[in-house]
Amino acid sequence: MQFATWNVNSLKVRLPQVLEWLQSRPELTALALQETKLEDHNFPQADIEAAGFHVVYAGQKTYNGVAIISRLPIDDVVVNIPGFDDPQKRVITGTIGGVRLVCAYIPNGQALDSDKYPYKLGWLEALITWLKDELAQHPQLILAGDYNIAPEDRDVHDIRKWEGGVLVSPPEREAFTTLIGLGLADAFRAFEQPDKSFSWWDYRGFSFKKNAGLRIDHLLITPALSQKLTACEIDREPRKAERPSDHTPVIATFSA
DNA sequence: ATGGCAGGGCACCCCTGA
């Protein structure tokens, strides 16, 4: 079993790359997508199903939007965070092969003095509250997505350029630590990894070429899945494509 | 310190991203 997360920054633009990537990874069970930027009536469900996949999605115009593409059926689908009134489409959850997969696009926050920053912190609080319930019901759970949080300084190419801003602020990192405190593990850090491993690079200033990136896309997993975890990697290849997303996929592999 | 790139809406300049 293999699960991945990828912020595609517009599925309309990236659909061919996503299908090509899925075909290049026949062992992948399911892929969590963020920033589809498509209203549901424009979602390319038929194209994805024609390629042999199951798919569920929840989107809106211009911003946000999430989806799960899977080789196995997707059951018990929930959109957004139950009990949290949010007009933005940022979460979709389903059960795939006995694994509860939560696909989340955590708010960016924009700036510490922006209204979007308290929205981000409140959003994280609501996610954590709801996740406690989900975890009680699903021993095998993955919180996959674009967290918009670089958990540690080693997840930032140059902390001096980012400190004092969103993605690295202490309250956000504390929310990440709270998630770990629920018993979740950062699948990527379960293994020794190369220094300067990132999942996002700015489009500007040749950031990818300079590897001036951040690690903000994560797969947090429950103890029952940690026992089965055999690998976790960031696939940098899609970032080299023409018209790439600024994010690249993160993949976790589990033994049966 | 600033802007730089990309996508989308909408109607070409603005918003947002990270």
mmCIF file of N, CA and C in Angstrom, chain A residues 111-221:
data_model
loop_
_atom_site.group_PDB
_atom_site.id
_atom_site.type_symbol
_atom_site.label_atom_id
_atom_site.label_comp_id
_atom_site.label_asym_id
_atom_site.label_seq_id
_atom_site.Cartn_x
_atom_site.Cartn_y
_atom_site.Cartn_z
ATOM 1 N N ALA A 111 0.147 36.352 6.256
ATOM 2 C CA ALA A 111 1.088 37.169 7.058
ATOM 3 C C ALA A 111 0.589 37.180 8.488
ATOM 4 N N LEU A 112 1.514 37.406 9.414
ATOM 5 C CA LEU A 112 1.126 37.339 10.825
ATOM 6 C C LEU A 112 0.110 38.417 11.191
ATOM 7 N N ASP A 113 0.096 39.536 10.452
ATOM 8 C CA ASP A 113 -0.848 40.615 10.773
ATOM 9 C C ASP A 113 -2.078 40.589 9.859
ATOM 10 N N SER A 114 -2.236 39.514 9.121
ATOM 11 C CA SER A 114 -3.395 39.382 8.243
ATOM 12 C C SER A 114 -4.549 38.691 8.974
ATOM 13 N N ASP A 115 -5.783 38.995 8.547
ATOM 14 C CA ASP A 115 -6.944 38.274 9.068
ATOM 15 C C ASP A 115 -6.846 36.778 8.772
ATOM 16 N N LYS A 116 -6.092 36.458 7.741
ATOM 17 C CA LYS A 116 -5.986 35.051 7.342
ATOM 18 C C LYS A 116 -5.157 34.240 8.342
ATOM 19 N N TYR A 117 -4.366 34.927 9.142
ATOM 20 C CA TYR A 117 -3.533 34.201 10.116
ATOM 21 C C TYR A 117 -4.366 33.641 11.278
ATOM 22 N N PRO A 118 -5.204 34.451 11.949
ATOM 23 C CA PRO A 118 -6.086 33.845 12.969
ATOM 24 C C PRO A 118 -7.037 32.807 12.372
ATOM 25 N N TYR A 119 -7.441 32.996 11.128
ATOM 26 C CA TYR A 119 -8.251 31.962 10.460
ATOM 27 C C TYR A 119 -7.465 30.651 10.395
ATOM 28 N N LYS A 120 -6.188 30.740 10.041
ATOM 29 C CA LYS A 120 -5.349 29.546 9.974
ATOM 30 C C LYS A 120 -5.270 28.861 11.333
ATOM 31 N N LEU A 121 -5.028 29.641 12.377
ATOM 32 C CA LEU A 121 -4.878 29.046 13.713
ATOM 33 C C LEU A 121 -6.194 28.441 14.198
ATOM 34 N N GLY A 122 -7.308 29.118 13.946
ATOM 35 C CA GLY A 122 -8.611 28.577 14.327
ATOM 36 C C GLY A 122 -8.956 27.336 13.537
ATOM 37 N N TRP A 123 -8.553 27.356 12.295
ATOM 38 C CA TRP A 123 -8.780 26.212 11.408
ATOM 39 C C TRP A 123 -8.015 24.995 11.934
ATOM 40 N N LEU A 124 -6.782 25.201 12.312
ATOM 41 C CA LEU A 124 -5.966 24.107 12.858
ATOM 42 C C LEU A 124 -6.575 23.558 14.147
ATOM 43 N N GLU A 125 -7.101 24.464 14.974
ATOM 44 C CA GLU A 125 -7.736 24.033 16.216
ATOM 45 C C GLU A 125 -8.951 23.155 15.924
ATOM 46 N N ALA A 126 -9.748 23.580 14.941
ATOM 47 C CA ALA A 126 -10.930 22.786 14.566
ATOM 48 C C ALA A 126 -10.511 21.427 14.003
ATOM 49 N N LEU A 127 -9.461 21.427 13.187
ATOM 50 C CA LEU A 127 -8.966 20.163 12.628
ATOM 51 C C LEU A 127 -8.560 19.211 13.747
ATOM 52 N N ILE A 128 -7.836 19.739 14.719
ATOM 53 C CA ILE A 128 -7.339 18.905 15.819
ATOM 54 C C ILE A 128 -8.503 18.344 16.631
ATOM 55 N N THR A 129 -9.478 19.189 16.918
ATOM 56 C CA THR A 129 -10.653 18.735 17.679
ATOM 57 C C THR A 129 -11.364 17.591 16.959
ATOM 58 N N TRP A 130 -11.587 17.768 15.664
ATOM 59 C CA TRP A 130 -12.280 16.736 14.882
ATOM 60 C C TRP A 130 -11.422 15.470 14.747
ATOM 61 N N LEU A 131 -10.115 15.661 14.582
ATOM 62 C CA LEU A 131 -9.230 14.503 14.380
ATOM 63 C C LEU A 131 -9.232 13.572 15.587
ATOM 64 N N LYS A 132 -9.382 14.148 16.769
ATOM 65 C CA LYS A 132 -9.431 13.297 17.962
ATOM 66 C C LYS A 132 -10.549 12.272 17.822
ATOM 67 N N ASP A 133 -11.709 12.706 17.343
ATOM 68 C CA ASP A 133 -12.824 11.777 17.103
ATOM 69 C C ASP A 133 -12.464 10.749 16.032
ATOM 70 N N GLU A 134 -11.904 11.227 14.942
ATOM 71 C CA GLU A 134 -11.558 10.321 13.847
ATOM 72 C C GLU A 134 -10.549 9.269 14.299
ATOM 73 N N LEU A 135 -9.578 9.711 15.084
ATOM 74 C CA LEU A 135 -8.532 8.789 15.541
ATOM 75 C C LEU A 135 -9.118 7.719 16.461
ATOM 76 N N ALA A 136 -10.133 8.097 17.239
ATOM 77 C CA ALA A 136 -10.757 7.116 18.133
ATOM 78 C C ALA A 136 -11.455 6.021 17.337
ATOM 79 N N GLN A 137 -11.860 6.365 16.120
ATOM 80 C CA GLN A 137 -12.616 5.405 15.305
ATOM 81 C C GLN A 137 -11.768 4.676 14.276
ATOM 82 N N HIS A 138 -10.599 5.238 13.950
ATOM 83 C CA HIS A 138 -9.806 4.689 12.841
ATOM 84 C C HIS A 138 -8.353 4.509 13.269
ATOM 85 N N PRO A 139 -7.977 3.295 13.676
ATOM 86 C CA PRO A 139 -6.580 3.066 14.089
ATOM 87 C C PRO A 139 -5.587 3.333 12.955
ATOM 88 N N GLN A 140 -6.034 3.096 11.723
ATOM 89 C CA GLN A 140 -5.154 3.359 10.576
ATOM 90 C C GLN A 140 -5.623 4.647 9.902
ATOM 91 N N LEU A 141 -4.919 5.727 10.200
ATOM 92 C CA LEU A 141 -5.309 7.038 9.644
ATOM 93 C C LEU A 141 -4.075 7.776 9.150
ATOM 94 N N ILE A 142 -4.246 8.454 8.012
ATOM 95 C CA ILE A 142 -3.190 9.309 7.462
ATOM 96 C C ILE A 142 -3.748 10.714 7.312
ATOM 97 N N LEU A 143 -3.052 11.682 7.894
ATOM 98 C CA LEU A 143 -3.368 13.090 7.645
ATOM 99 C C LEU A 143 -2.375 13.577 6.595
ATOM 100 N N ALA A 144 -2.892 13.653 5.365
ATOM 101 C CA ALA A 144 -2.032 13.949 4.217
ATOM 102 C C ALA A 144 -2.377 15.308 3.660
ATOM 103 N N GLY A 145 -1.365 16.085 3.347
ATOM 104 C CA GLY A 145 -1.708 17.330 2.693
ATOM 105 C C GLY A 145 -0.632 18.388 2.695
ATOM 106 N N ASP A 146 -1.072 19.553 2.222
ATOM 107 C CA ASP A 146 -0.251 20.759 2.266
ATOM 108 C C ASP A 146 -0.565 21.433 3.592
ATOM 109 N N TYR A 147 0.355 21.319 4.537
ATOM 110 C CA TYR A 147 0.124 21.856 5.881
ATOM 111 C C TYR A 147 0.412 23.356 5.950
ATOM 112 N N ASN A 148 1.143 23.865 5.005
ATOM 113 C CA ASN A 148 1.618 25.252 5.106
ATOM 114 C C ASN A 148 2.315 25.511 6.434
ATOM 115 N N ILE A 149 3.014 24.492 6.915
ATOM 116 C CA ILE A 149 3.833 24.601 8.121
ATOM 117 C C ILE A 149 5.149 23.866 7.857
ATOM 118 N N ALA A 150 6.249 24.569 8.055
ATOM 119 C CA ALA A 150 7.561 23.927 8.059
ATOM 120 C C ALA A 150 7.875 23.616 9.520
ATOM 121 N N PRO A 151 7.807 22.341 9.917
ATOM 122 C CA PRO A 151 7.816 22.028 11.357
ATOM 123 C C PRO A 151 9.090 22.425 12.082
ATOM 124 N N GLU A 152 10.221 22.334 11.399
ATOM 125 C CA GLU A 152 11.497 22.619 12.065
ATOM 126 C C GLU A 152 12.365 23.474 11.140
ATOM 127 N N ASP A 153 13.398 24.072 11.729
ATOM 128 C CA ASP A 153 14.278 24.916 10.922
ATOM 129 C C ASP A 153 14.955 24.134 9.800
ATOM 130 N N ARG A 154 15.193 22.845 10.016
ATOM 131 C CA ARG A 154 15.836 22.064 8.942
ATOM 132 C C ARG A 154 14.884 21.837 7.764
ATOM 133 N N ASP A 155 13.620 22.215 7.925
ATOM 134 C CA ASP A 155 12.659 22.112 6.829
ATOM 135 C C ASP A 155 12.579 23.405 6.014
ATOM 136 N N VAL A 156 13.519 24.312 6.281
ATOM 137 C CA VAL A 156 13.545 25.626 5.633
ATOM 138 C C VAL A 156 14.944 25.843 5.056
ATOM 139 N N HIS A 157 15.008 26.243 3.791
ATOM 140 C CA HIS A 157 16.329 26.385 3.156
ATOM 141 C C HIS A 157 17.169 27.433 3.852
ATOM 142 N N ASP A 158 16.526 28.519 4.283
ATOM 143 C CA ASP A 158 17.261 29.593 4.958
ATOM 144 C C ASP A 158 16.322 30.235 5.962
ATOM 145 N N ILE A 159 16.433 29.813 7.198
ATOM 146 C CA ILE A 159 15.468 30.238 8.209
ATOM 147 C C ILE A 159 15.484 31.749 8.386
ATOM 148 N N ARG A 160 16.617 32.386 8.131
ATOM 149 C CA ARG A 160 16.680 33.847 8.306
ATOM 150 C C ARG A 160 15.713 34.572 7.365
ATOM 151 N N LYS A 161 15.464 33.950 6.199
ATOM 152 C CA LYS A 161 14.549 34.575 5.235
ATOM 153 C C LYS A 161 13.089 34.362 5.602
ATOM 154 N N TRP A 162 12.805 33.422 6.503
ATOM 155 C CA TRP A 162 11.409 33.047 6.765
ATOM 156 C C TRP A 162 10.961 33.356 8.185
ATOM 157 N N GLU A 163 11.916 33.495 9.107
ATOM 158 C CA GLU A 163 11.481 33.670 10.499
ATOM 159 C C GLU A 163 10.755 35.005 10.647
ATOM 160 N N GLY A 164 9.770 34.998 11.526
ATOM 161 C CA GLY A 164 8.922 36.173 11.676
ATOM 162 C C GLY A 164 7.731 36.168 10.736
ATOM 163 N N GLY A 165 7.606 35.130 9.926
ATOM 164 C CA GLY A 165 6.492 35.067 8.984
ATOM 165 C C GLY A 165 5.661 33.815 9.166
ATOM 166 N N VAL A 166 4.659 33.674 8.311
ATOM 167 C CA VAL A 166 3.851 32.468 8.340
ATOM 168 C C VAL A 166 4.689 31.274 7.852
ATOM 169 N N LEU A 167 4.177 30.111 8.125
ATOM 170 C CA LEU A 167 4.768 28.803 7.794
ATOM 171 C C LEU A 167 5.780 28.337 8.849
ATOM 172 N N VAL A 168 6.379 29.297 9.560
ATOM 173 C CA VAL A 168 7.359 28.918 10.588
ATOM 174 C C VAL A 168 7.036 29.526 11.959
ATOM 175 N N SER A 169 5.934 30.256 12.077
ATOM 176 C CA SER A 169 5.664 30.955 13.341
ATOM 177 C C SER A 169 5.419 29.948 14.466
ATOM 178 N N PRO A 170 5.812 30.297 15.695
ATOM 179 C CA PRO A 170 5.665 29.341 16.805
ATOM 180 C C PRO A 170 4.247 28.797 16.982
ATOM 181 N N PRO A 171 3.176 29.612 16.884
ATOM 182 C CA PRO A 171 1.846 29.013 17.085
ATOM 183 C C PRO A 171 1.514 27.929 16.053
ATOM 184 N N GLU A 172 1.945 28.113 14.805
ATOM 185 C CA GLU A 172 1.701 27.086 13.793
ATOM 186 C C GLU A 172 2.495 25.824 14.096
ATOM 187 N N ARG A 173 3.732 26.023 14.472
ATOM 188 C CA ARG A 173 4.560 24.862 14.798
ATOM 189 C C ARG A 173 4.031 24.153 16.038
ATOM 190 N N GLU A 174 3.442 24.920 16.958
ATOM 191 C CA GLU A 174 2.833 24.281 18.132
ATOM 192 C C GLU A 174 1.631 23.445 17.719
ATOM 193 N N ALA A 175 0.864 23.919 16.735
ATOM 194 C CA ALA A 175 -0.267 23.118 16.246
ATOM 195 C C ALA A 175 0.242 21.805 15.645
ATOM 196 N N PHE A 176 1.344 21.892 14.905
ATOM 197 C CA PHE A 176 1.943 20.675 14.345
ATOM 198 C C PHE A 176 2.372 19.733 15.471
ATOM 199 N N THR A 177 2.987 20.298 16.500
ATOM 200 C CA THR A 177 3.408 19.490 17.646
ATOM 201 C C THR A 177 2.209 18.866 18.352
ATOM 202 N N THR A 178 1.103 19.609 18.419
ATOM 203 C CA THR A 178 -0.120 19.051 19.004
ATOM 204 C C THR A 178 -0.595 17.836 18.213
ATOM 205 N N LEU A 179 -0.506 17.920 16.889
ATOM 206 C CA LEU A 179 -0.874 16.763 16.050
ATOM 207 C C LEU A 179 0.020 15.567 16.377
ATOM 208 N N ILE A 180 1.305 15.815 16.523
ATOM 209 C CA ILE A 180 2.224 14.737 16.912
ATOM 210 C C ILE A 180 1.816 14.188 18.280
ATOM 211 N N GLY A 181 1.383 15.098 19.156
ATOM 212 C CA GLY A 181 0.954 14.706 20.495
ATOM 213 C C GLY A 181 -0.283 13.818 20.507
ATOM 214 N N LEU A 182 -1.044 13.846 19.423
ATOM 215 C CA LEU A 182 -2.200 12.945 19.314
ATOM 216 C C LEU A 182 -1.767 11.518 19.008
ATOM 217 N N GLY A 183 -0.472 11.325 18.831
ATOM 218 C CA GLY A 183 0.039 9.990 18.544
ATOM 219 C C GLY A 183 0.496 9.822 17.101
ATOM 220 N N LEU A 184 0.383 10.895 16.335
ATOM 221 C CA LEU A 184 0.762 10.811 14.925
ATOM 222 C C LEU A 184 2.277 10.956 14.752
ATOM 223 N N ALA A 185 2.784 10.361 13.694
ATOM 224 C CA ALA A 185 4.207 10.448 13.383
ATOM 225 C C ALA A 185 4.388 11.030 11.986
ATOM 226 N N ASP A 186 5.408 11.851 11.842
ATOM 227 C CA ASP A 186 5.790 12.413 10.545
ATOM 228 C C ASP A 186 6.499 11.302 9.759
ATOM 229 N N ALA A 187 5.789 10.739 8.782
ATOM 230 C CA ALA A 187 6.321 9.556 8.077
ATOM 231 C C ALA A 187 7.690 9.837 7.467
ATOM 232 N N PHE A 188 7.889 11.046 6.997
ATOM 233 C CA PHE A 188 9.168 11.388 6.354
ATOM 234 C C PHE A 188 10.325 11.290 7.332
ATOM 235 N N ARG A 189 10.087 11.715 8.564
ATOM 236 C CA ARG A 189 11.157 11.722 9.561
ATOM 237 C C ARG A 189 11.330 10.382 10.269
ATOM 238 N N ALA A 190 10.569 9.379 9.842
ATOM 239 C CA ALA A 190 10.782 8.035 10.388
ATOM 240 C C ALA A 190 12.055 7.415 9.830
ATOM 241 N N PHE A 191 12.612 8.067 8.815
ATOM 242 C CA PHE A 191 13.809 7.540 8.158
ATOM 243 C C PHE A 191 14.877 8.618 8.087
ATOM 244 N N GLU A 192 16.107 8.172 7.949
ATOM 245 C CA GLU A 192 17.170 9.133 7.674
ATOM 246 C C GLU A 192 16.928 9.709 6.282
ATOM 247 N N GLN A 193 17.018 11.021 6.178
ATOM 248 C CA GLN A 193 16.710 11.679 4.905
ATOM 249 C C GLN A 193 17.853 12.600 4.520
ATOM 250 N N PRO A 194 17.986 12.893 3.235
ATOM 251 C CA PRO A 194 19.020 13.846 2.823
ATOM 252 C C PRO A 194 18.788 15.213 3.474
ATOM 253 N N ASP A 195 19.872 15.913 3.785
ATOM 254 C CA ASP A 195 19.743 17.293 4.229
ATOM 255 C C ASP A 195 19.056 18.104 3.138
ATOM 256 N N LYS A 196 18.391 19.157 3.552
ATOM 257 C CA LYS A 196 17.714 20.057 2.614
ATOM 258 C C LYS A 196 16.738 19.299 1.720
ATOM 259 N N SER A 197 15.878 18.512 2.354
ATOM 260 C CA SER A 197 14.771 17.850 1.659
ATOM 261 C C SER A 197 13.548 18.751 1.737
ATOM 262 N N PHE A 198 13.061 19.160 0.576
ATOM 263 C CA PHE A 198 11.924 20.083 0.529
ATOM 264 C C PHE A 198 10.832 19.543 -0.386
ATOM 265 N N SER A 199 9.617 20.114 -0.219
ATOM 266 C CA SER A 199 8.487 19.680 -1.049
ATOM 267 C C SER A 199 7.888 20.831 -1.853
ATOM 268 N N TRP A 200 8.383 22.038 -1.589
ATOM 269 C CA TRP A 200 7.891 23.237 -2.308
ATOM 270 C C TRP A 200 9.053 24.169 -2.601
ATOM 271 N N TRP A 201 9.025 24.742 -3.803
ATOM 272 C CA TRP A 201 10.006 25.745 -4.200
ATOM 273 C C TRP A 201 9.276 26.863 -4.928
ATOM 274 N N ASP A 202 9.587 28.085 -4.563
ATOM 275 C CA ASP A 202 8.998 29.256 -5.207
ATOM 276 C C ASP A 202 9.254 29.197 -6.714
ATOM 277 N N TYR A 203 8.252 29.638 -7.480
ATOM 278 C CA TYR A 203 8.447 29.716 -8.933
ATOM 279 C C TYR A 203 9.529 30.737 -9.295
ATOM 280 N N ARG A 204 9.744 31.688 -8.401
ATOM 281 C CA ARG A 204 10.606 32.816 -8.746
ATOM 282 C C ARG A 204 12.054 32.567 -8.334
ATOM 283 N N GLY A 205 12.924 33.276 -9.057
ATOM 284 C CA GLY A 205 14.320 33.307 -8.650
ATOM 285 C C GLY A 205 15.057 31.983 -8.737
ATOM 286 N N PHE A 206 14.645 31.111 -9.660
ATOM 287 C CA PHE A 206 15.344 29.824 -9.843
ATOM 288 C C PHE A 206 15.443 29.046 -8.523
ATOM 289 N N SER A 207 14.386 29.127 -7.727
ATOM 290 C CA SER A 207 14.430 28.518 -6.394
ATOM 291 C C SER A 207 14.640 27.008 -6.456
ATOM 292 N N PHE A 208 14.014 26.351 -7.431
ATOM 293 C CA PHE A 208 14.167 24.895 -7.501
ATOM 294 C C PHE A 208 15.605 24.535 -7.873
ATOM 295 N N LYS A 209 16.133 25.234 -8.855
ATOM 296 C CA LYS A 209 17.516 24.993 -9.269
ATOM 297 C C LYS A 209 18.490 25.199 -8.108
ATOM 298 N N LYS A 210 18.178 26.186 -7.260
ATOM 299 C CA LYS A 210 19.034 26.477 -6.106
ATOM 300 C C LYS A 210 18.646 25.657 -4.872
ATOM 301 N N ASN A 211 17.611 24.839 -5.031
ATOM 302 C CA ASN A 211 17.035 24.086 -3.904
ATOM 303 C C ASN A 211 16.718 24.991 -2.714
ATOM 304 N N ALA A 212 16.188 26.165 -3.029
ATOM 305 C CA ALA A 212 15.751 27.086 -1.983
ATOM 306 C C ALA A 212 14.270 26.817 -1.714
ATOM 307 N N GLY A 213 14.004 25.792 -0.924
ATOM 308 C CA GLY A 213 12.619 25.352 -0.735
ATOM 309 C C GLY A 213 12.225 25.227 0.715
ATOM 310 N N LEU A 214 11.035 24.665 0.884
ATOM 311 C CA LEU A 214 10.481 24.390 2.208
ATOM 312 C C LEU A 214 9.886 22.982 2.191
ATOM 313 N N ARG A 215 9.872 22.352 3.342
ATOM 314 C CA ARG A 215 9.122 21.092 3.475
ATOM 315 C C ARG A 215 7.847 21.406 4.240
ATOM 316 N N ILE A 216 6.755 21.524 3.488
ATOM 317 C CA ILE A 216 5.464 21.913 4.075
ATOM 318 C C ILE A 216 4.357 20.929 3.735
ATOM 319 N N ASP A 217 4.671 19.899 2.953
ATOM 320 C CA ASP A 217 3.698 18.869 2.606
ATOM 321 C C ASP A 217 4.060 17.615 3.389
ATOM 322 N N HIS A 218 3.080 17.090 4.111
ATOM 323 C CA HIS A 218 3.399 16.036 5.072
ATOM 324 C C HIS A 218 2.375 14.903 5.053
ATOM 325 N N LEU A 219 2.835 13.760 5.546
ATOM 326 C CA LEU A 219 1.971 12.613 5.808
ATOM 327 C C LEU A 219 2.172 12.246 7.274
ATOM 328 N N LEU A 220 1.185 12.552 8.089
ATOM 329 C CA LEU A 220 1.234 12.139 9.497
ATOM 330 C C LEU A 220 0.415 10.861 9.636
ATOM 331 N N ILE A 221 0.953 9.893 10.355
ATOM 332 C CA ILE A 221 0.336 8.561 10.401
ATOM 333 C C ILE A 221 0.219 8.051 11.836
#
